Short mmCIF file of C-alpha atoms in Angstrom, two decimals:
data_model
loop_
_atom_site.label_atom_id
_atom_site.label_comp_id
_atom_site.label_asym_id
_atom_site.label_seq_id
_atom_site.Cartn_x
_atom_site.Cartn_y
_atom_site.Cartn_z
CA UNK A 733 -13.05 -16.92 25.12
CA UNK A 734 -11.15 -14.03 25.20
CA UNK A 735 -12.55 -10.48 23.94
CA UNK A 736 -10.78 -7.95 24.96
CA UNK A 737 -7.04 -7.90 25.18
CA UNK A 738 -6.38 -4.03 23.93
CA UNK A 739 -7.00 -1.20 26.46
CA UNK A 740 -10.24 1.47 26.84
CA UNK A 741 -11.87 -1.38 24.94
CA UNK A 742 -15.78 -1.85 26.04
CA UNK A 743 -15.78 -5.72 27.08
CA UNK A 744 -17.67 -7.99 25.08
CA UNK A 745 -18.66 -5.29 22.50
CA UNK A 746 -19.16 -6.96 19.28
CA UNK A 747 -19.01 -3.98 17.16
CA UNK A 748 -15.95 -3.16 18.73
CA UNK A 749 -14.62 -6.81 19.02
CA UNK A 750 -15.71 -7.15 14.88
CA UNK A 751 -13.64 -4.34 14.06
CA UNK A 752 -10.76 -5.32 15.26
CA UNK A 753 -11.22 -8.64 13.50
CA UNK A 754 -11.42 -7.15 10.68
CA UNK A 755 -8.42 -4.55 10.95
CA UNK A 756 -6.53 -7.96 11.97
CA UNK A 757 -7.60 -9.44 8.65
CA UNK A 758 -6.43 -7.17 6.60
CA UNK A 759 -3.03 -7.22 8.15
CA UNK A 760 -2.66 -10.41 8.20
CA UNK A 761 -3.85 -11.29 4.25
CA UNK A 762 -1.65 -8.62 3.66
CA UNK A 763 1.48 -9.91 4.73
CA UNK A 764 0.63 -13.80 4.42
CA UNK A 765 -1.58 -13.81 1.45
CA UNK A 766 -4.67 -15.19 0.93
CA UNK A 767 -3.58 -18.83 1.41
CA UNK A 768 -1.24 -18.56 3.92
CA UNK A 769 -3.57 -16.46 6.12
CA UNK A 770 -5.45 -18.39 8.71
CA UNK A 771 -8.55 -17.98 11.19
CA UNK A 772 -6.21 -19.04 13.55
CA UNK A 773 -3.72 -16.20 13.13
CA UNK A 774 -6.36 -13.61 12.71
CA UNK A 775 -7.63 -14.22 15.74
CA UNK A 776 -4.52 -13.76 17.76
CA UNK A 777 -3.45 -10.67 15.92
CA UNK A 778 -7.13 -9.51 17.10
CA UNK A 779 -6.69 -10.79 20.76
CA UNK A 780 -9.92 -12.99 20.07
CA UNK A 781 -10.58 -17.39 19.92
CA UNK A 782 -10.47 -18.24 16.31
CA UNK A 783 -14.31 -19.59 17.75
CA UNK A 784 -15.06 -16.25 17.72
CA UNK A 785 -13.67 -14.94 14.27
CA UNK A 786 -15.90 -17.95 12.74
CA UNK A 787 -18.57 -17.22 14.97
CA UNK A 788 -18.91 -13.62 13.45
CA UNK A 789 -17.83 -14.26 9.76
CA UNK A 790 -18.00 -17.68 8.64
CA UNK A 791 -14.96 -19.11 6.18
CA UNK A 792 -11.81 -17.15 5.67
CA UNK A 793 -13.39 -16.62 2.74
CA UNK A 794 -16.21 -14.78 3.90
CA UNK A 795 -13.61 -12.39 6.12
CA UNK A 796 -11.82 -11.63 3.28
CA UNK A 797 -15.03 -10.12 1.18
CA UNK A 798 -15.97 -8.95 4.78
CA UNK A 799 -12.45 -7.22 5.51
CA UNK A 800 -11.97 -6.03 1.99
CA UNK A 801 -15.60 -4.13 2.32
CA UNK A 802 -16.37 -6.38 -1.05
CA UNK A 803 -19.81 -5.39 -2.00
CA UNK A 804 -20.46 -8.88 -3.57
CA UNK A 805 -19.23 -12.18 -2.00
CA UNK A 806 -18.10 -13.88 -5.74
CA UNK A 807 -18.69 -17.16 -4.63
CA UNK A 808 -22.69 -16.23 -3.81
CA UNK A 809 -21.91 -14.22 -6.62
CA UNK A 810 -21.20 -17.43 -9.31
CA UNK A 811 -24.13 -19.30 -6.88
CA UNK A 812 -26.52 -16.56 -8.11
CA UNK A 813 -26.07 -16.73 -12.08
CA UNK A 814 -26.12 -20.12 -11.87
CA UNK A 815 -29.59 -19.67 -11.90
CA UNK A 816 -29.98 -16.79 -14.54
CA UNK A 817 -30.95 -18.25 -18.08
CA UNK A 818 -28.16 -18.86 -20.15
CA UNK A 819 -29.19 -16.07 -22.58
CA UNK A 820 -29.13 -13.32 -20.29
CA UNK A 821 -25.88 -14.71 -18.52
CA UNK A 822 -23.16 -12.48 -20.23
CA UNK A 823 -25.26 -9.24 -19.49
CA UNK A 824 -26.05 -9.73 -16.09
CA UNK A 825 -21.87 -10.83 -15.78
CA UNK A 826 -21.17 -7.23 -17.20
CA UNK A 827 -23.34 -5.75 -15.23
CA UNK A 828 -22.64 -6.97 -12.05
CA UNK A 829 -18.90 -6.23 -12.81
CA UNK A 830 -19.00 -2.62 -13.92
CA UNK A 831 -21.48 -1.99 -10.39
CA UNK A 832 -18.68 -4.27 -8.30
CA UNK A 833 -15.43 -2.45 -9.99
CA UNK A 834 -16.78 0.78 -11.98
CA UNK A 835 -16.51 3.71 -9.84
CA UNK A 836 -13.39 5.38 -9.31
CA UNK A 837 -13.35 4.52 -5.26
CA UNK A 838 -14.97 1.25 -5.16
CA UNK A 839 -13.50 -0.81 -2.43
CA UNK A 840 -13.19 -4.45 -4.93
CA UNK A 841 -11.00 -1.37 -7.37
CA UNK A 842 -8.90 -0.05 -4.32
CA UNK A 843 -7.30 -3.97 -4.94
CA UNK A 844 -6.46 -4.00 -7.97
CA UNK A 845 -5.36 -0.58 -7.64
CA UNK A 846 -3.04 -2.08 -5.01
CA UNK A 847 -1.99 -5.06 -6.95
CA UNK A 848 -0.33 -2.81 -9.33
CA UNK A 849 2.23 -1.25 -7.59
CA UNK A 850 3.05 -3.48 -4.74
CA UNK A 851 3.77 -7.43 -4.72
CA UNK A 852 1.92 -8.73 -1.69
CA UNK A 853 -1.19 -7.19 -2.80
CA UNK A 854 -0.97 -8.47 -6.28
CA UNK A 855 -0.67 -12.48 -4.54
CA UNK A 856 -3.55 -11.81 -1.98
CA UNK A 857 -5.72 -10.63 -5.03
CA UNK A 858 -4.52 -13.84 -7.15
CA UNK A 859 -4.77 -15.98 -4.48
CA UNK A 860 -8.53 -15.06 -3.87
CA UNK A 861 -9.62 -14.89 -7.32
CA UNK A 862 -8.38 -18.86 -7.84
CA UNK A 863 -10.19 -19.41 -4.70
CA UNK A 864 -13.22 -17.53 -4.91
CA UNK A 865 -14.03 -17.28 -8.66
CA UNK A 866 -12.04 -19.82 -10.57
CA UNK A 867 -12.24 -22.73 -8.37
CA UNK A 868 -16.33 -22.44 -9.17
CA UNK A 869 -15.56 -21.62 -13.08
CA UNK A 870 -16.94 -24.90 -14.35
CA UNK A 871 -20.29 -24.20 -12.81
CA UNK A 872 -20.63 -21.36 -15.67
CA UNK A 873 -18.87 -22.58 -17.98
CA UNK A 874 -19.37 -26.06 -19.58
CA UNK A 875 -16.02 -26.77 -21.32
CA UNK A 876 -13.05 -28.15 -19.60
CA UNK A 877 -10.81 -24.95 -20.13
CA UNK A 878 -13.38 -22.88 -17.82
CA UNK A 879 -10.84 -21.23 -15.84
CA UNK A 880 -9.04 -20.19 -18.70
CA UNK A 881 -12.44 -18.52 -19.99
CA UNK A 882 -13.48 -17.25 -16.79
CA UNK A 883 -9.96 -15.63 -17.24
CA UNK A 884 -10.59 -14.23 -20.41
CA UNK A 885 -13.73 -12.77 -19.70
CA UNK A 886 -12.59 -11.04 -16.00
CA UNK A 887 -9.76 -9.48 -18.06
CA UNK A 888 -11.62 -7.89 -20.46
CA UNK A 889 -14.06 -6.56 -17.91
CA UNK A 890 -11.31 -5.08 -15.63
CA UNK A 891 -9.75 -3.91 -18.58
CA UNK A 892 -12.71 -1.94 -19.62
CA UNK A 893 -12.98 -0.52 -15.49
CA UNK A 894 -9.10 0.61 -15.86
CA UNK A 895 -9.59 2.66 -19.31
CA UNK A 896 -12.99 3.79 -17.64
CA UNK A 897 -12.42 4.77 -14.12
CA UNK A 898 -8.33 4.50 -13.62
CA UNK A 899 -7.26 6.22 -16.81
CA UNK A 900 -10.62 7.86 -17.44
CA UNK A 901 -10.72 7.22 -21.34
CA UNK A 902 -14.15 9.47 -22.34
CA UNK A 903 -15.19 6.70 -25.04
CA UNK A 904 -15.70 4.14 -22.26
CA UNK A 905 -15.68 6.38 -19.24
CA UNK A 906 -19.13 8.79 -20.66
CA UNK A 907 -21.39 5.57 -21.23
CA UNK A 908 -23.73 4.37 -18.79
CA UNK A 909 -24.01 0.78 -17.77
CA UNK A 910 -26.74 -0.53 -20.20
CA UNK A 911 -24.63 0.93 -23.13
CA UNK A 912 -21.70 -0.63 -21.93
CA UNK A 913 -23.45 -4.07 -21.31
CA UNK A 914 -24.78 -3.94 -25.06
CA UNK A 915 -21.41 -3.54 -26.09
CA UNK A 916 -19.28 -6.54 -24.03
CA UNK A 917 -22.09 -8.93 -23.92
CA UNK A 918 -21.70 -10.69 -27.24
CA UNK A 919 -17.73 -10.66 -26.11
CA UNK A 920 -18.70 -12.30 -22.61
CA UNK A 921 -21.25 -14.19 -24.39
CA UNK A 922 -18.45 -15.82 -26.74
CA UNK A 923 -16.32 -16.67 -23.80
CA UNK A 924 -19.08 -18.33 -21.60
CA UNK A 925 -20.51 -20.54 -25.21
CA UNK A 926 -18.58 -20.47 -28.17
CA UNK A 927 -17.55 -24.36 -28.39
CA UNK A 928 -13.92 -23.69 -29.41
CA UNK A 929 -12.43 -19.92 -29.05
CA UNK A 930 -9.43 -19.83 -31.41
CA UNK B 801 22.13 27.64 -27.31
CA UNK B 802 22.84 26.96 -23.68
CA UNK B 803 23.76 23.25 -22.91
CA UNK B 804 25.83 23.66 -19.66
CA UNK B 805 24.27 24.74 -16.58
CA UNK B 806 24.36 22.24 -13.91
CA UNK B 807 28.14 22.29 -12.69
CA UNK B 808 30.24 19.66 -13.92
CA UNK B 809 28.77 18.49 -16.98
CA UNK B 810 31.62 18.63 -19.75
CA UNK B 811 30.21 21.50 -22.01
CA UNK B 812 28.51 20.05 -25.38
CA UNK B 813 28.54 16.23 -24.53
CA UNK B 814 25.45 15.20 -26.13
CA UNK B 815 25.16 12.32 -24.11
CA UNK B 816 25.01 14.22 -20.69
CA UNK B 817 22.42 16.49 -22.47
CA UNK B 818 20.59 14.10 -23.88
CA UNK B 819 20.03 12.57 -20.16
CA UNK B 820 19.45 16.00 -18.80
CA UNK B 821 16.72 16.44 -21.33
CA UNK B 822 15.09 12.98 -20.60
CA UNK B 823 15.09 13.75 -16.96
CA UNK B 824 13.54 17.19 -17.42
CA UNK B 825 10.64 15.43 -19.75
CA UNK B 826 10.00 12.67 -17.66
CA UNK B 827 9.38 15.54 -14.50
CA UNK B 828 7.37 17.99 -16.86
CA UNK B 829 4.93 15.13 -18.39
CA UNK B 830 4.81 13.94 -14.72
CA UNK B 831 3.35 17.36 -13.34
CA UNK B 832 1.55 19.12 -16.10
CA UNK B 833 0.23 16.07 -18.44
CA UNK B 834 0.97 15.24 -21.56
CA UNK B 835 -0.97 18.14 -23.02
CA UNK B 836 -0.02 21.24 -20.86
CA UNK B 837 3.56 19.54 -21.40
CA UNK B 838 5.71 21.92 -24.03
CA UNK B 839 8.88 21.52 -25.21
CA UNK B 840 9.58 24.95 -24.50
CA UNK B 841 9.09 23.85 -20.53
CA UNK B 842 11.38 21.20 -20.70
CA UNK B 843 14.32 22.93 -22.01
CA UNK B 844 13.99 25.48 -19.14
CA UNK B 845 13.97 22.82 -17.02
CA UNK B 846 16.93 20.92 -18.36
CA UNK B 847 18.83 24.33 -19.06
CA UNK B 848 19.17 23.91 -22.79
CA UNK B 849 17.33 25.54 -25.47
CA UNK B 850 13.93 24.62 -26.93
CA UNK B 851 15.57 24.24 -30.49
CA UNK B 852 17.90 21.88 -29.14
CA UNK B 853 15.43 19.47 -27.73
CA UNK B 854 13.31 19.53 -31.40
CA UNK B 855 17.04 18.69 -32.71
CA UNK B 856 17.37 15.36 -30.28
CA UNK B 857 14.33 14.11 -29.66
CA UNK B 858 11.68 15.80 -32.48
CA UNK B 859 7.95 16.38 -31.49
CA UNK B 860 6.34 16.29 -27.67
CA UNK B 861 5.08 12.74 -28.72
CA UNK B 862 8.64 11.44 -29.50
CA UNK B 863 9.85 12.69 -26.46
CA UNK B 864 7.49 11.20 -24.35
CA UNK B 865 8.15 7.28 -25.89
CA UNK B 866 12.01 8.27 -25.18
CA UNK B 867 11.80 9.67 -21.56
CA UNK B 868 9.33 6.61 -20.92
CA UNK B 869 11.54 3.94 -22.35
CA UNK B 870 8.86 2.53 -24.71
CA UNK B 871 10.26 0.29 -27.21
CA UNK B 872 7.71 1.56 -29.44
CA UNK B 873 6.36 5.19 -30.96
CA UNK B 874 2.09 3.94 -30.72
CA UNK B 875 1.90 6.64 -33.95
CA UNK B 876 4.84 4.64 -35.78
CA UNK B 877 3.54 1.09 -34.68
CA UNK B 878 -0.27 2.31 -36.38
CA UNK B 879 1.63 3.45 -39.45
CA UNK B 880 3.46 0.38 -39.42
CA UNK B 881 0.10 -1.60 -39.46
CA UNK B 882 -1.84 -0.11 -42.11
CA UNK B 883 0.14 -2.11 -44.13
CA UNK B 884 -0.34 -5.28 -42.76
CA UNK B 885 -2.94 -7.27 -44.29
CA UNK B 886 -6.52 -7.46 -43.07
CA UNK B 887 -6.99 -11.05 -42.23
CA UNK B 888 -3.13 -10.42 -40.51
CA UNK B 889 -3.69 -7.55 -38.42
CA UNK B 890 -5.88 -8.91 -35.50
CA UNK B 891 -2.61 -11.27 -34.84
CA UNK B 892 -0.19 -8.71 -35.47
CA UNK B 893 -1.90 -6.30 -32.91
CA UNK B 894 -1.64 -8.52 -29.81
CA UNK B 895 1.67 -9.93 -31.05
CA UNK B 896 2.62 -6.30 -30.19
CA UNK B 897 0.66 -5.55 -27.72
CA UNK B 898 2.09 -8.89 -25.87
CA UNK B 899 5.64 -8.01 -26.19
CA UNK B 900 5.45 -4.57 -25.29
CA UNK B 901 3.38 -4.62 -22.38
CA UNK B 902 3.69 -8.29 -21.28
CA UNK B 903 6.91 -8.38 -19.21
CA UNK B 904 6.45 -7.75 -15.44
CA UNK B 905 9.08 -5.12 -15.56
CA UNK B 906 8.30 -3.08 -19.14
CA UNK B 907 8.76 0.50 -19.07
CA UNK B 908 5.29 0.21 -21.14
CA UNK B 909 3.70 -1.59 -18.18
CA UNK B 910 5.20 0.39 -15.95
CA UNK B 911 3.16 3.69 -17.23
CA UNK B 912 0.00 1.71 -16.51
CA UNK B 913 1.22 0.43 -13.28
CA UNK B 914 1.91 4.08 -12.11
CA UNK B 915 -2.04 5.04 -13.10
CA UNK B 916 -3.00 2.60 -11.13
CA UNK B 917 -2.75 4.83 -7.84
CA UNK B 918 -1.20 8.52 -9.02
CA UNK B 919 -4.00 10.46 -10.34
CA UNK B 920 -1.36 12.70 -12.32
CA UNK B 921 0.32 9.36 -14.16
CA UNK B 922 -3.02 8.55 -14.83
CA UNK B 923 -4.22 11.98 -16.81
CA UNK B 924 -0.61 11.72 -18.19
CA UNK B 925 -1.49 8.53 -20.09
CA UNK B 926 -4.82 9.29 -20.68
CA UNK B 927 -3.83 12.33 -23.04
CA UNK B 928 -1.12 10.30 -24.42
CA UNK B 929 -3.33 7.76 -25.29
CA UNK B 930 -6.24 9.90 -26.85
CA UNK B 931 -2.64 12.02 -28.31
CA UNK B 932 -0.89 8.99 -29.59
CA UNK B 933 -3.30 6.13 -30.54
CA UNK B 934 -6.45 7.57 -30.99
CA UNK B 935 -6.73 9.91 -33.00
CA UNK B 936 -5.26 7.68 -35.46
CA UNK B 937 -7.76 5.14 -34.73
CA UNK B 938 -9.60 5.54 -38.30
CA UNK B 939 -6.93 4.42 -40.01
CA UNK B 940 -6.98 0.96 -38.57
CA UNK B 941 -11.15 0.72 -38.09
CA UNK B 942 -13.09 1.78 -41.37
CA UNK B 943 -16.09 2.83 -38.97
CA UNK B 944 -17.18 6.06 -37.28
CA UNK B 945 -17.08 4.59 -33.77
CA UNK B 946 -13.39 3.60 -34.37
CA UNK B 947 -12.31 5.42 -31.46
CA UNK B 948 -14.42 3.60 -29.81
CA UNK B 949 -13.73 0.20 -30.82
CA UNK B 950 -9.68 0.62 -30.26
CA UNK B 951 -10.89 1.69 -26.42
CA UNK B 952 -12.66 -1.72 -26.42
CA UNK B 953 -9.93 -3.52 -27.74
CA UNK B 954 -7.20 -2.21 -25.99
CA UNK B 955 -9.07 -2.49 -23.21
CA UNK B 956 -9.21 -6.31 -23.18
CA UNK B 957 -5.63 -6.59 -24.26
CA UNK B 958 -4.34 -4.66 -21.54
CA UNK B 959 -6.47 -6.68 -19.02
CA UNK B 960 -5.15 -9.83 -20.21
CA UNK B 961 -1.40 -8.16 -19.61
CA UNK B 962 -2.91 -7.38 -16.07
CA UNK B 963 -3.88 -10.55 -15.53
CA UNK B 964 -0.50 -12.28 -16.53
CA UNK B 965 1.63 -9.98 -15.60
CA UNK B 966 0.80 -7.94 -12.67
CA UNK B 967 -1.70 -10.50 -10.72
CA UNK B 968 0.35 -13.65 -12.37
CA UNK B 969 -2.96 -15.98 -13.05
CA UNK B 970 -1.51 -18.99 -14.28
CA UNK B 971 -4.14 -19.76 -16.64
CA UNK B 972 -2.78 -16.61 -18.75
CA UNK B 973 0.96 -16.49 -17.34
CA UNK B 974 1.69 -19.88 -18.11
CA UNK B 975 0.85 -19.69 -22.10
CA UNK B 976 3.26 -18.55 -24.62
CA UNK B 977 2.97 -14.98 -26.97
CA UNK B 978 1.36 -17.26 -29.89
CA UNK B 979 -1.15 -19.65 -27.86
CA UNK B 980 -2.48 -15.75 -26.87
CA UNK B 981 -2.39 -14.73 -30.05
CA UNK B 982 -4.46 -17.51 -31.53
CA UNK B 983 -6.95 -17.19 -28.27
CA UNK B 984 -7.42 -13.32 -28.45
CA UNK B 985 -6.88 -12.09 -32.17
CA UNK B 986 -10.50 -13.11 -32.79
CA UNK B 987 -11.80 -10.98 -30.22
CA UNK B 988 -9.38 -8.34 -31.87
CA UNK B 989 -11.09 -8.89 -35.38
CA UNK B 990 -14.16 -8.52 -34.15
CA UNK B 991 -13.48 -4.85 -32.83
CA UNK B 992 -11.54 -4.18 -36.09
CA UNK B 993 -13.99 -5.91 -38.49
CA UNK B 994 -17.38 -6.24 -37.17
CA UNK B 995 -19.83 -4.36 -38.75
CA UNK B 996 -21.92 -4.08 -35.49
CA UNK B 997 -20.71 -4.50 -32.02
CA UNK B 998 -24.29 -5.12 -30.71
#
């Protein structure tokens, strides 16, 4: 297994042989994409086995959050409310979302940020969200359009971060989270239960 | 009235002054704002008279939907509505919204895009938006938090054009203008017509 491959590096180091996993992983999901992207290559850009990469951070998955400095994993994430009773689903949702995306330098906001302007970005980021958050729609969702209401839902909330912490709108931007949640629940809420939404 | 100072522009053409004029706004909203923006700036800037930029283009608000390329004025599109009836205008608004923000090229979208990651675009089209669509908010909503409510509902409706547009989710992408329509104007009617949000 192979460790060290770039100069003045400390062999065997694992904070030192992690970050350069990482700064490999974000090149390479960068350029490939989230599906295209594999342990494999990650590992070589690093100068490390693949073994390795897996040993340290699990799926690709998992290196993206990881690599991304995601402060939720959304697969755990969806695991998680799973469990939450069905009534207090669409706050906890909001919740979670505006703490994930809501404040102006939030690392899960720098990629959307990026997905605006620049192509690459904007297929990594749709990429991962069908991987991480819409393959695992139907286990919050019990209607056979799930993804399309998971959908929904996410772009309201991300809407709601953009007019709040992008553009800075003061009627959405000077609330605090527990206002905010009272206000998009019943809209989450809708998505997540309302037997037909037209 | 000056109209030729950059050399070669044939003296009077109101085409080539138009363009000057365009170019100069589209620099001046990009540094100062939309609010610090005057009219009086702009003609300096394009080396023509203040009077003959009211002549062209009218206000600072009509000025900014030329220079941008928007193919509509917000304050003329809310005018437009108040006619519309009530059980109408949740459809009509993201019939609207849809076609003027929902192509991955729109000069509409690209305003938005631009926020994204340039702080100054960003406070640009936040005072155009509190300028141009909010403060005739009460004339769509019949409640005091109408300012409010448009925030919400604009929110969701530009997240959706996020989502189709800029990420490309198929589950959004893939529908036509009035399968969104009949999915979202609900939502819409709700922030226009609910007597609570809560």
């Amino acid at each position: 297994m192979t460790v060290e491959r770039k100069p003045g590096r400390r062999p065997g180091d694992p904070a030192v042989t992690k970050k350069a996993i990482l700064e490999a992983a974000r090149e390479v999901f960068s350029e490939s994409g989230f599906e295209r992207a594999t342990i494999r290559a990650i590992g070589a850009r690093a100068g490390v086995d693949p073994a390795l990469v897996h040993h340290y951070f699990g799926s690709k998955h998992s290196l993206f959050v990881a690599s991304h400095q995601l402060p939720v994993d959304p697969a755990q994430l969806i695991a998680g409310l799973v469990t939450v009773p069905r009534d207090e689903l669409a706050g906890q949702i909001v919740r979670l979302y505006l703490t994930t995306f809501g404040s102006p330098g939030s690392p899960a906001l720098s990629l959307v940020r990026a997905a605006a302007t620049n192509e690459a970005a904007a297929r990594m980021l749709r990429e991962f969200i069908s991987d991480a958050l819409l393959q695992n729609a139907s286990s919050l969702v019990p209607y056979p359009d799930a993804r399309l209401r998971v959908v929904l839902l996410a772009s309201h909330l991300i809407g709601v971060v953009f007019a709040m912490a992008v553009i800075g709108l003061p009627e959405v931007a000077d609330r605090n989270v527990e206002e905010l949640v009272a206000l998009l629940s019943p809209m989450v809420d809708r998505y997540l239960n309302a037997p037909d939404l037209t």
